[in-house]
XYZ file of C-alpha atoms in Angstrom:
652
model
C 135.124 146.563 67.573
C 137.881 149.104 67.032
C 137.170 152.348 65.162
C 139.719 152.424 62.285
C 141.852 155.461 61.333
C 140.313 155.376 57.844
C 136.857 155.616 59.397
C 137.883 158.623 61.478
C 139.410 160.327 58.401
C 136.270 159.664 56.354
C 133.989 161.076 59.044
C 136.265 164.120 59.501
C 136.193 164.876 55.751
C 132.399 164.581 55.791
C 132.148 166.974 58.704
C 134.598 169.475 57.104
C 132.430 169.562 53.999
C 129.352 170.154 56.106
C 131.063 173.003 57.996
C 132.244 174.647 54.739
C 128.773 174.527 53.268
C 127.286 175.969 56.435
C 129.890 178.777 56.400
C 128.757 179.748 52.887
C 125.181 179.779 54.011
C 126.107 181.972 56.967
C 127.883 184.501 54.631
C 124.900 184.684 52.304
C 122.567 185.027 55.235
C 124.733 187.911 56.527
C 124.387 189.813 53.220
C 120.667 189.173 53.165
C 120.419 190.384 56.732
C 122.155 193.668 55.749
C 119.680 194.298 52.928
C 116.831 193.385 55.209
C 118.013 195.851 57.860
C 118.160 198.687 55.362
C 114.725 197.785 54.084
C 113.410 197.762 57.606
C 114.756 201.277 58.252
C 113.034 202.489 55.098
C 109.869 200.831 56.293
C 109.959 202.841 59.527
C 109.968 206.140 57.513
C 106.914 205.143 55.528
C 104.240 206.520 57.849
C 105.585 210.122 57.493
C 106.094 209.647 53.816
C 102.604 208.296 53.408
C 101.100 211.383 55.161
C 102.630 213.724 52.580
C 102.136 211.327 49.743
C 98.745 209.970 50.561
C 97.711 210.019 47.034
C 100.717 207.964 45.691
C 99.605 204.272 45.385
C 102.960 202.849 44.148
C 104.462 203.181 47.651
C 101.706 201.047 49.209
C 102.412 198.446 46.597
C 106.095 198.548 47.532
C 105.273 197.929 51.218
C 103.210 194.921 50.312
C 106.084 193.486 48.339
C 108.806 194.076 50.973
C 106.919 192.700 54.033
C 107.274 188.963 53.047
C 110.966 189.543 52.481
C 111.256 190.922 55.991
C 109.547 187.856 57.505
C 111.762 185.485 55.520
C 114.810 187.355 56.724
C 113.819 186.821 60.373
C 113.334 183.113 59.713
C 116.736 182.863 58.083
C 118.251 184.624 61.108
C 116.840 181.924 63.383
C 118.117 179.212 61.058
C 121.545 180.774 61.202
C 121.507 180.368 64.981
C 120.451 176.720 64.655
C 123.204 176.119 62.174
C 125.736 177.494 64.620
C 124.510 174.998 67.210
C 124.686 172.215 64.617
C 128.242 173.108 63.776
C 129.130 172.933 67.463
C 127.388 169.538 67.770
C 129.210 168.190 64.738
C 132.494 169.332 66.195
C 131.573 167.462 69.422
C 130.711 164.338 67.446
C 134.056 164.532 65.734
C 135.829 164.773 69.086
C 133.870 161.796 70.478
C 134.872 159.769 67.432
C 138.463 160.300 68.451
C 137.792 159.583 72.149
C 135.765 156.481 71.340
C 138.661 155.165 69.279
C 141.018 155.665 72.212
C 138.768 153.855 74.705
C 137.969 151.081 72.252
C 141.666 150.298 72.006
C 141.719 149.834 75.795
C 138.603 147.698 76.263
C 139.375 145.372 73.353
C 142.785 144.535 74.768
C 142.931 141.365 76.916
C 141.756 142.145 80.420
C 144.258 139.676 81.852
C 147.048 141.975 80.587
C 145.599 145.092 82.221
C 144.940 146.577 85.612
C 141.295 146.013 86.550
C 140.769 149.477 87.988
C 142.176 151.176 84.863
C 139.954 148.988 82.724
C 136.888 149.940 84.772
C 137.792 153.643 84.445
C 137.860 153.269 80.666
C 134.419 151.658 80.803
C 133.172 154.578 82.910
C 134.398 157.050 80.291
C 132.682 155.114 77.508
C 129.441 155.191 79.469
C 129.889 158.957 79.985
C 130.454 159.503 76.239
C 127.427 157.368 75.516
C 125.203 159.450 77.757
C 126.494 162.666 76.128
C 126.013 161.383 72.590
C 122.550 160.077 73.339
C 121.438 163.697 73.985
C 122.517 164.867 70.489
C 119.653 164.431 68.041
C 121.641 164.233 64.821
C 121.869 161.347 62.438
C 125.632 161.551 62.454
C 125.671 160.860 66.217
C 123.918 157.498 65.794
C 127.027 156.005 64.280
C 129.148 157.065 67.240
C 126.525 155.753 69.680
C 126.549 152.348 67.993
C 130.331 152.219 68.098
C 130.326 153.084 71.810
C 127.737 150.413 72.529
C 129.832 147.841 70.697
C 132.861 148.795 72.768
C 130.779 148.518 75.907
C 129.573 145.063 74.854
C 133.160 143.916 74.342
C 134.050 145.264 77.781
C 131.082 143.467 79.355
C 132.215 140.219 77.750
C 135.716 140.633 79.148
C 134.388 141.421 82.626
C 132.047 138.437 82.468
C 134.964 136.232 81.479
C 137.024 137.497 84.413
C 134.048 137.038 86.731
C 133.577 133.441 85.593
C 137.280 132.731 85.945
C 137.583 134.123 89.475
C 134.331 132.542 90.669
C 135.189 129.147 89.150
C 138.632 129.078 90.762
C 136.987 129.745 94.118
C 134.060 127.318 93.711
C 135.848 123.989 94.071
C 133.770 121.078 95.480
C 133.909 120.885 99.260
C 135.286 117.935 101.206
C 132.683 115.463 102.438
C 133.664 116.074 106.070
C 132.894 119.764 105.671
C 129.626 119.064 103.853
C 128.374 116.636 106.502
C 129.519 118.508 109.603
C 126.788 119.936 111.786
C 128.355 123.402 111.969
C 127.829 125.690 108.967
C 130.854 127.710 110.065
C 133.034 124.817 108.888
C 132.499 126.011 105.307
C 135.523 128.219 104.551
C 134.569 131.755 103.397
C 135.997 133.316 100.253
C 139.216 135.297 100.828
C 138.545 139.001 101.401
C 140.391 140.119 98.242
C 138.511 137.589 96.104
C 135.217 138.709 97.596
C 136.005 142.350 96.853
C 137.036 141.522 93.276
C 133.803 139.645 92.644
C 131.715 142.439 94.162
C 133.501 144.998 91.945
C 132.946 142.855 88.857
C 129.263 142.216 89.541
C 128.646 145.890 90.275
C 130.383 146.923 87.053
C 128.496 144.332 85.015
C 125.206 145.515 86.460
C 126.036 149.141 85.556
C 126.955 148.183 81.989
C 123.507 146.680 81.414
C 122.130 148.746 78.534
C 118.461 148.066 79.252
C 117.479 148.901 82.852
C 114.079 147.299 82.335
C 115.480 143.824 81.752
C 117.250 141.393 84.067
C 120.950 140.910 83.249
C 121.447 137.400 81.900
C 125.188 137.159 81.249
C 127.020 137.151 84.551
C 123.911 136.070 86.495
C 123.629 132.946 84.364
C 127.342 132.275 84.860
C 126.983 132.749 88.602
C 124.076 130.285 88.831
C 125.795 127.634 86.722
C 129.103 127.812 88.586
C 127.598 127.787 92.075
C 125.041 125.083 91.232
C 127.848 122.920 89.859
C 129.850 123.462 93.065
C 126.925 122.369 95.251
C 126.122 119.376 93.018
C 129.704 118.102 93.075
C 129.984 118.661 96.826
C 126.873 116.511 97.350
C 127.831 113.803 94.818
C 129.046 111.208 97.386
C 125.777 111.525 99.337
C 123.734 111.429 96.136
C 125.460 108.246 95.000
C 125.203 106.467 98.359
C 121.506 107.386 98.638
C 120.827 105.623 95.336
C 122.557 102.362 96.315
C 120.104 99.523 96.969
C 120.095 98.278 100.544
C 121.494 94.831 101.317
C 119.818 93.245 104.309
C 117.431 94.839 106.784
C 117.480 98.578 107.301
C 118.717 99.937 110.619
C 117.031 103.003 112.046
C 118.758 106.263 111.179
C 121.214 104.685 108.725
C 119.807 106.049 105.453
C 122.380 108.196 103.589
C 119.440 110.288 102.388
C 119.092 111.743 105.906
C 122.638 113.108 105.778
C 122.016 114.163 102.176
C 119.038 116.256 103.356
C 120.841 118.066 106.170
C 123.891 118.693 103.964
C 121.691 120.129 101.216
C 120.059 122.568 103.632
C 123.454 123.567 104.991
C 124.789 124.356 101.515
C 121.582 126.178 100.553
C 121.960 128.539 103.503
C 125.587 129.065 102.547
C 124.533 129.944 98.994
C 122.036 132.467 100.348
C 124.786 134.178 102.325
C 127.152 134.189 99.340
C 124.572 135.660 96.949
C 123.693 138.309 99.506
C 127.376 139.262 99.767
C 128.253 139.337 96.075
C 125.136 140.437 94.222
C 122.728 143.319 93.977
C 119.723 142.785 96.306
C 117.412 142.971 93.297
C 119.113 139.875 91.864
C 119.342 137.910 95.103
C 116.261 135.724 94.663
C 117.058 134.931 91.014
C 120.682 134.072 91.777
C 119.791 132.017 94.828
C 117.101 130.079 92.990
C 119.410 129.459 90.035
C 122.207 128.122 92.227
C 120.137 125.847 94.490
C 117.391 124.511 92.226
C 119.560 122.009 90.268
C 120.817 120.422 93.545
C 117.297 120.447 94.998
C 115.827 118.857 91.873
C 118.462 116.109 92.044
C 117.688 115.592 95.743
C 113.942 115.380 95.058
C 114.434 112.835 92.289
C 116.629 110.753 94.617
C 113.843 110.796 97.215
C 111.311 109.649 94.632
C 113.667 106.865 93.561
C 113.843 105.709 97.186
C 110.037 105.590 97.475
C 109.793 103.521 94.294
C 112.421 101.113 95.625
C 110.820 100.784 99.056
C 107.478 99.924 97.431
C 109.198 96.733 96.268
C 111.265 96.007 99.403
C 109.063 97.488 102.128
C 109.321 94.503 104.471
C 113.002 95.280 105.057
C 113.240 98.992 104.146
C 110.023 100.498 105.508
C 112.058 102.262 108.202
C 113.639 104.442 105.523
C 110.239 106.033 104.886
C 109.657 106.869 108.538
C 113.171 108.265 109.043
C 112.842 110.522 105.995
C 109.335 111.643 106.972
C 110.616 112.599 110.409
C 113.613 114.429 108.919
C 111.476 116.351 106.433
C 108.934 117.352 109.067
C 111.597 118.540 111.499
C 113.353 120.583 108.784
C 110.241 121.918 107.043
C 110.594 125.422 108.518
C 114.120 125.603 107.141
C 112.956 124.406 103.738
C 110.195 127.024 103.746
C 112.697 129.770 104.474
C 114.941 128.480 101.675
C 112.119 128.478 99.137
C 110.968 131.821 100.488
C 114.335 133.366 99.626
C 113.972 131.889 96.153
C 110.405 133.249 95.978
C 108.971 129.778 95.528
C 106.715 129.594 98.579
C 103.949 128.079 96.463
C 106.345 125.476 95.015
C 107.875 123.904 98.105
C 109.557 120.827 96.643
C 110.325 119.471 100.106
C 106.650 119.577 101.068
C 105.703 117.711 97.902
C 108.387 115.111 98.606
C 107.053 114.711 102.166
C 103.594 114.013 100.740
C 105.118 111.397 98.429
C 106.856 109.622 101.310
C 103.681 109.625 103.426
C 101.630 108.294 100.527
C 104.197 105.529 100.004
C 104.117 104.631 103.707
C 100.317 104.436 103.624
C 100.485 102.229 100.548
C 102.971 99.846 102.187
C 100.584 99.229 105.117
C 97.818 98.287 102.711
C 100.105 96.200 100.485
C 101.585 94.387 103.462
C 98.336 93.098 104.935
C 97.171 92.177 101.433
C 100.373 90.160 100.906
C 99.915 88.401 104.259
C 96.356 87.447 103.369
C 97.153 86.327 99.835
C 97.645 82.557 100.018
C 98.658 82.470 96.352
C 101.314 85.141 96.563
C 104.141 83.931 94.262
C 106.692 85.434 96.605
C 105.687 82.993 99.374
C 104.859 79.816 97.459
C 108.056 77.950 98.352
C 107.629 75.656 101.361
C 110.471 74.691 103.718
C 111.253 70.982 103.360
C 112.419 70.736 106.966
C 109.297 72.346 108.451
C 111.117 75.426 109.723
C 109.724 78.972 109.956
C 108.157 80.118 106.697
C 109.544 83.178 104.915
C 106.127 84.818 105.199
C 106.216 84.514 108.989
C 109.758 85.818 109.161
C 108.970 88.802 106.926
C 105.715 89.616 108.704
C 107.207 89.543 112.188
C 110.262 91.461 111.019
C 107.983 94.099 109.516
C 105.966 94.399 112.740
C 109.167 94.752 114.778
C 110.346 97.523 112.475
C 107.007 99.284 112.847
C 107.371 99.122 116.629
C 110.610 101.092 116.304
C 108.570 103.955 114.859
C 105.433 103.514 116.935
C 104.311 107.165 117.061
C 104.963 107.680 113.345
C 103.151 104.449 112.457
C 100.111 105.475 114.474
C 99.923 108.820 112.683
C 100.163 107.158 109.250
C 97.523 104.552 110.177
C 95.224 107.342 111.332
C 95.669 108.983 107.925
C 94.541 105.725 106.322
C 91.629 105.356 108.726
C 91.069 102.619 111.310
C 90.307 99.425 109.397
C 90.559 101.014 105.946
C 93.673 98.940 105.247
C 91.404 95.927 104.756
C 90.322 95.286 101.204
C 86.971 94.016 102.459
C 85.067 94.210 105.713
C 85.047 90.420 105.857
C 88.803 90.450 106.276
C 88.759 92.804 109.224
C 89.587 91.629 112.696
C 86.555 90.877 114.815
C 88.490 92.018 117.862
C 88.987 95.386 116.188
C 85.267 96.060 116.240
C 85.021 95.793 119.998
C 88.502 96.493 121.327
C 89.626 99.897 122.384
C 92.194 101.443 124.676
C 92.351 104.828 126.289
C 95.374 107.064 125.985
C 96.565 105.544 122.713
C 95.349 105.324 119.160
C 93.467 102.066 118.643
C 94.514 101.935 114.983
C 97.888 100.383 115.796
C 96.329 97.658 117.950
C 93.750 96.868 115.291
C 96.294 96.799 112.498
C 98.597 94.382 114.340
C 95.617 92.198 115.287
C 94.490 92.013 111.664
C 98.010 91.207 110.480
C 98.557 88.407 113.025
C 95.195 86.813 112.359
C 95.794 86.909 108.621
C 99.283 85.467 109.136
C 98.069 82.525 111.236
C 95.297 81.758 108.740
C 97.761 81.750 105.855
C 100.268 79.561 107.743
C 97.555 77.027 108.580
C 96.557 76.929 104.924
C 100.166 76.404 103.879
C 100.597 73.525 106.354
C 98.234 71.511 104.150
C 101.061 71.351 101.640
C 102.377 68.476 103.750
C 100.517 65.194 104.121
C 97.576 65.395 106.459
C 98.536 64.294 109.941
C 102.181 64.073 108.916
C 104.690 64.999 111.592
C 106.261 67.556 109.276
C 102.994 69.496 109.152
C 102.943 69.601 112.951
C 106.587 70.672 113.130
C 105.899 73.399 110.555
C 102.980 74.767 112.585
C 104.935 74.471 115.844
C 107.849 76.429 114.423
C 105.637 79.203 113.081
C 103.317 79.464 116.096
C 106.251 79.583 118.473
C 108.107 82.124 116.335
C 105.078 84.443 116.404
C 104.416 83.910 120.107
C 108.021 84.518 121.098
C 108.252 87.652 118.947
C 105.108 89.116 120.488
C 106.415 88.499 124.002
C 109.981 89.627 123.482
C 109.411 92.728 121.327
C 109.161 95.635 123.787
C 105.638 97.013 123.953
C 104.123 94.691 121.354
C 102.221 92.435 123.771
C 100.836 95.510 125.527
C 99.587 96.932 122.235
C 97.891 93.698 121.191
C 96.354 92.668 124.539
C 96.061 96.030 126.247
C 97.972 97.639 129.128
C 97.157 94.830 131.582
C 99.093 92.300 129.541
C 100.444 90.631 132.694
C 96.941 89.249 133.359
C 95.991 88.098 129.890
C 92.544 86.450 129.882
C 92.234 82.912 128.486
C 90.219 84.174 125.526
C 92.708 86.910 124.600
C 93.811 87.380 121.028
C 97.319 86.029 121.603
C 95.939 82.961 123.371
C 93.364 82.325 120.679
C 95.453 82.639 117.567
C 98.775 80.987 118.507
C 99.179 80.028 122.187
C 96.457 77.379 122.276
C 97.283 76.070 118.776
C 100.906 75.818 119.877
C 100.045 73.568 122.812
C 97.624 71.535 120.735
C 100.272 70.808 118.141
C 102.796 69.800 120.809
C 100.260 67.239 122.025
C 99.555 66.105 118.484
C 103.227 65.587 117.847
C 103.500 63.200 120.828
C 101.213 60.834 118.950
C 104.182 60.098 116.686
C 105.838 58.339 119.634
C 102.746 56.472 120.706
C 103.682 53.143 119.083
C 107.240 53.270 120.486
C 105.823 53.771 123.972
C 103.335 50.948 123.470
C 106.145 48.565 122.525
C 107.809 49.243 125.867
C 104.710 48.552 127.915
C 105.428 45.291 129.780
C 103.563 42.623 131.722
C 104.823 41.113 134.966
C 104.217 37.396 135.094
C 103.393 35.707 138.427
C 104.083 32.031 139.145
C 103.422 30.128 142.401
C 102.740 33.333 144.232
C 105.941 34.992 143.084
C 107.357 36.820 140.098
C 108.200 34.509 137.262
C 111.956 34.531 136.623
C 112.123 32.318 133.548
C 110.191 33.094 130.373
C 108.544 30.429 128.331
C 108.891 30.391 124.552
C 105.774 32.466 123.897
C 106.846 35.059 126.412
C 110.342 35.183 124.967
C 108.919 35.696 121.480
C 106.721 38.479 122.767
C 109.778 40.293 124.206
C 111.664 39.750 120.967
C 108.773 41.281 119.021
C 108.664 44.261 121.359
C 112.367 45.013 120.874
C 112.109 44.363 117.174
C 109.097 46.616 116.698
C 110.544 49.356 118.925
C 113.785 49.314 116.984
C 111.915 49.471 113.688
C 109.590 52.328 114.680
C 112.369 54.324 116.330
C 114.567 53.854 113.262
C 111.740 55.169 111.058
C 111.254 58.203 113.274
C 114.967 58.816 113.284
C 115.246 58.368 109.550
C 112.521 60.881 108.740
C 112.570 63.353 111.603
C 116.309 63.840 111.873
C 115.908 65.997 108.741
C 113.186 68.103 110.334
C 114.236 71.343 111.927
C 113.260 73.204 115.071
C 115.811 76.033 115.197
C 114.631 77.444 118.494
C 116.234 75.468 121.372
C 113.378 76.314 123.761
C 110.783 74.926 121.388
C 112.917 71.852 120.698
C 113.188 71.201 124.435
C 109.428 71.672 124.813
C 108.614 69.211 122.025
C 111.040 66.535 123.232
C 110.196 67.017 126.899
C 107.561 64.273 127.020
C 109.773 61.969 124.961
C 112.598 62.364 127.461
C 110.302 62.116 130.468
C 108.261 59.117 129.294
C 110.018 57.167 126.559
C 113.564 57.158 127.978
C 112.554 55.965 131.515
C 110.320 53.239 130.015
C 113.109 52.070 127.731
C 115.553 52.088 130.653
C 113.196 49.956 132.704
C 112.454 47.606 129.817
C 116.139 47.197 129.022
C 117.011 46.611 132.665
C 114.492 43.828 132.869
C 115.426 42.006 129.692
C 118.899 43.080 128.842
C 121.396 45.334 130.620
C 120.776 48.709 132.164
C 122.850 51.621 130.975
C 125.863 50.855 133.127
C 123.874 49.657 136.137
C 124.538 45.967 135.569
C 122.559 43.283 137.344
C 120.611 40.148 136.418
C 118.077 40.215 133.639
C 115.435 37.830 132.350
C 116.870 36.002 129.413
C 114.681 36.107 126.288
C 117.259 35.205 123.629
C 120.701 33.723 123.138
C 121.465 36.454 120.560
C 120.855 39.607 122.635
C 122.885 41.874 120.312
C 120.274 41.305 117.599
C 117.593 43.003 119.680
C 119.469 45.249 122.067
C 120.482 47.805 119.443
C 120.537 50.867 121.720
C 121.631 51.391 125.251
C 119.880 54.107 127.290
C 122.524 56.820 126.854
C 122.686 56.178 123.126
C 118.927 56.392 122.786
C 118.843 59.577 124.827
C 121.548 61.195 122.691
C 119.710 60.280 119.518
C 116.421 61.682 120.791
C 118.133 64.943 121.647
C 119.487 65.143 118.118
C 116.005 65.205 116.651
C 115.151 68.477 114.758
C 118.732 69.691 114.687
C 118.862 68.948 110.945
C 122.249 67.243 111.382
């Protein structure tokens, strides 16, 4: 606030009046001092006078009366000296009023229109005047002190505005390539002149602070807000991509949150360097914490959002948890140093987030085996109409494969849970887990996989009862699922070794893999062949002998018997074709295995039967005639029948 000319004139008039009054007092005190001096000289002659006039009491009375006057005169002499000092102080106050008005005119003018160094020199003079005035203990000086403080406050506001302007212009969001590069040196430093300007401004603002016992809040708050906003905007692309829900199965190392984490640490270290360069060491921790905590809080909340999402989609996204856990553990020392600079060692947000991710991973193991055991899980109630692999089997095997990608991490998490503690009841635990054990490796992983596979097979067998008992579709369903499990165990690197032990090349007949899906697989292949039993029976023939030789001409009963065999074969094969052509065995190896006996038994028998009573597939030759209307019964030739058999389970 400017000191007006009227205010200066008013204060000057007041001071002139005070000086005039004091001058009068000084004159009067001078006259009194003269009288007092004369009286004092008379007083010094009294002892001699009293000797000669010992018997004159009026003089003693006079001495008693003059002595108080003498003491008062000495007091007034001292007061006169004080008044001289007061006059000098008032004259100084008057001069500072004039100087304060001059400096106020400078600091209230727009800083943008002035030279910074000249402006800072004016501030220095105001601070000097303020120190001088603060030592004068007169009421009149208080008004000047308040005016100087107001001028200083205006100056601080202008400097803070310039500081914010310069810092904002040089705190633009960084390019994503710079943010995600592995080298911190890729971050461009502030230009040297800008750095020096900011240092000068922060130093001046710190010196202006009127209360040395409090922390400056103006420019420090601006610094924190501007730098935090720069870091937040620089990390925005990574923040947004980390919050996008995954489509499909997660691939190891592909989580944007991993890059988000390393970029955050990189920018935090850069902020530490910048604060150390620009600010007073006493403010370093406050400035650093203020600039990095908003980005860190956003990062932490993103991590928590990921854990909540993975709880719902763990079968496909569980790898995200392990990747983040690994990243947090490997960078924990860096996080600790970051929070140490911010004086938040006891509030390590990264450590708390790590605990959250580990707790989520532990929960997914427990939830997963519970879902596999739950035969009434709404998620897996739908049954495939073509008998193909159930969604439960696909999800369970996919989950196990993903766990194998993080074997060491999975073992450590399972050990945190406790071997077998993932089971909701002891009755659900694997019997093999109680006796199995392997040296050199945690047994928890073996036991967990064993429990999961047993629970999976039990659930699949229960679901197969959805189809009619003994129906071919039930057998195809079990075959598809058993084979899918068996093939996954054998083709996933290291999985068979974990389940059966290191000597998996010599698996005993009573091994876990043999017991829960190998033997059932073979049994169901055999059971499926029963579907072709009637077709094979229709092709079983009798050779008739007549007069010691093979009968060449059939009688009517024999001809009818052959007709019935062709008729019944055609009917039963058509029924199999009609129903089973819609069944599905996606795996070509399993399809070959199932149709192997059909191709090796049925096709040769049909070829032989057709050769005898009709025409062989291209071979030609005589045949025993059983009807005049052969086309009615000879519906398929051998190649046609073979092609149709091979089209079974292709869902064409």
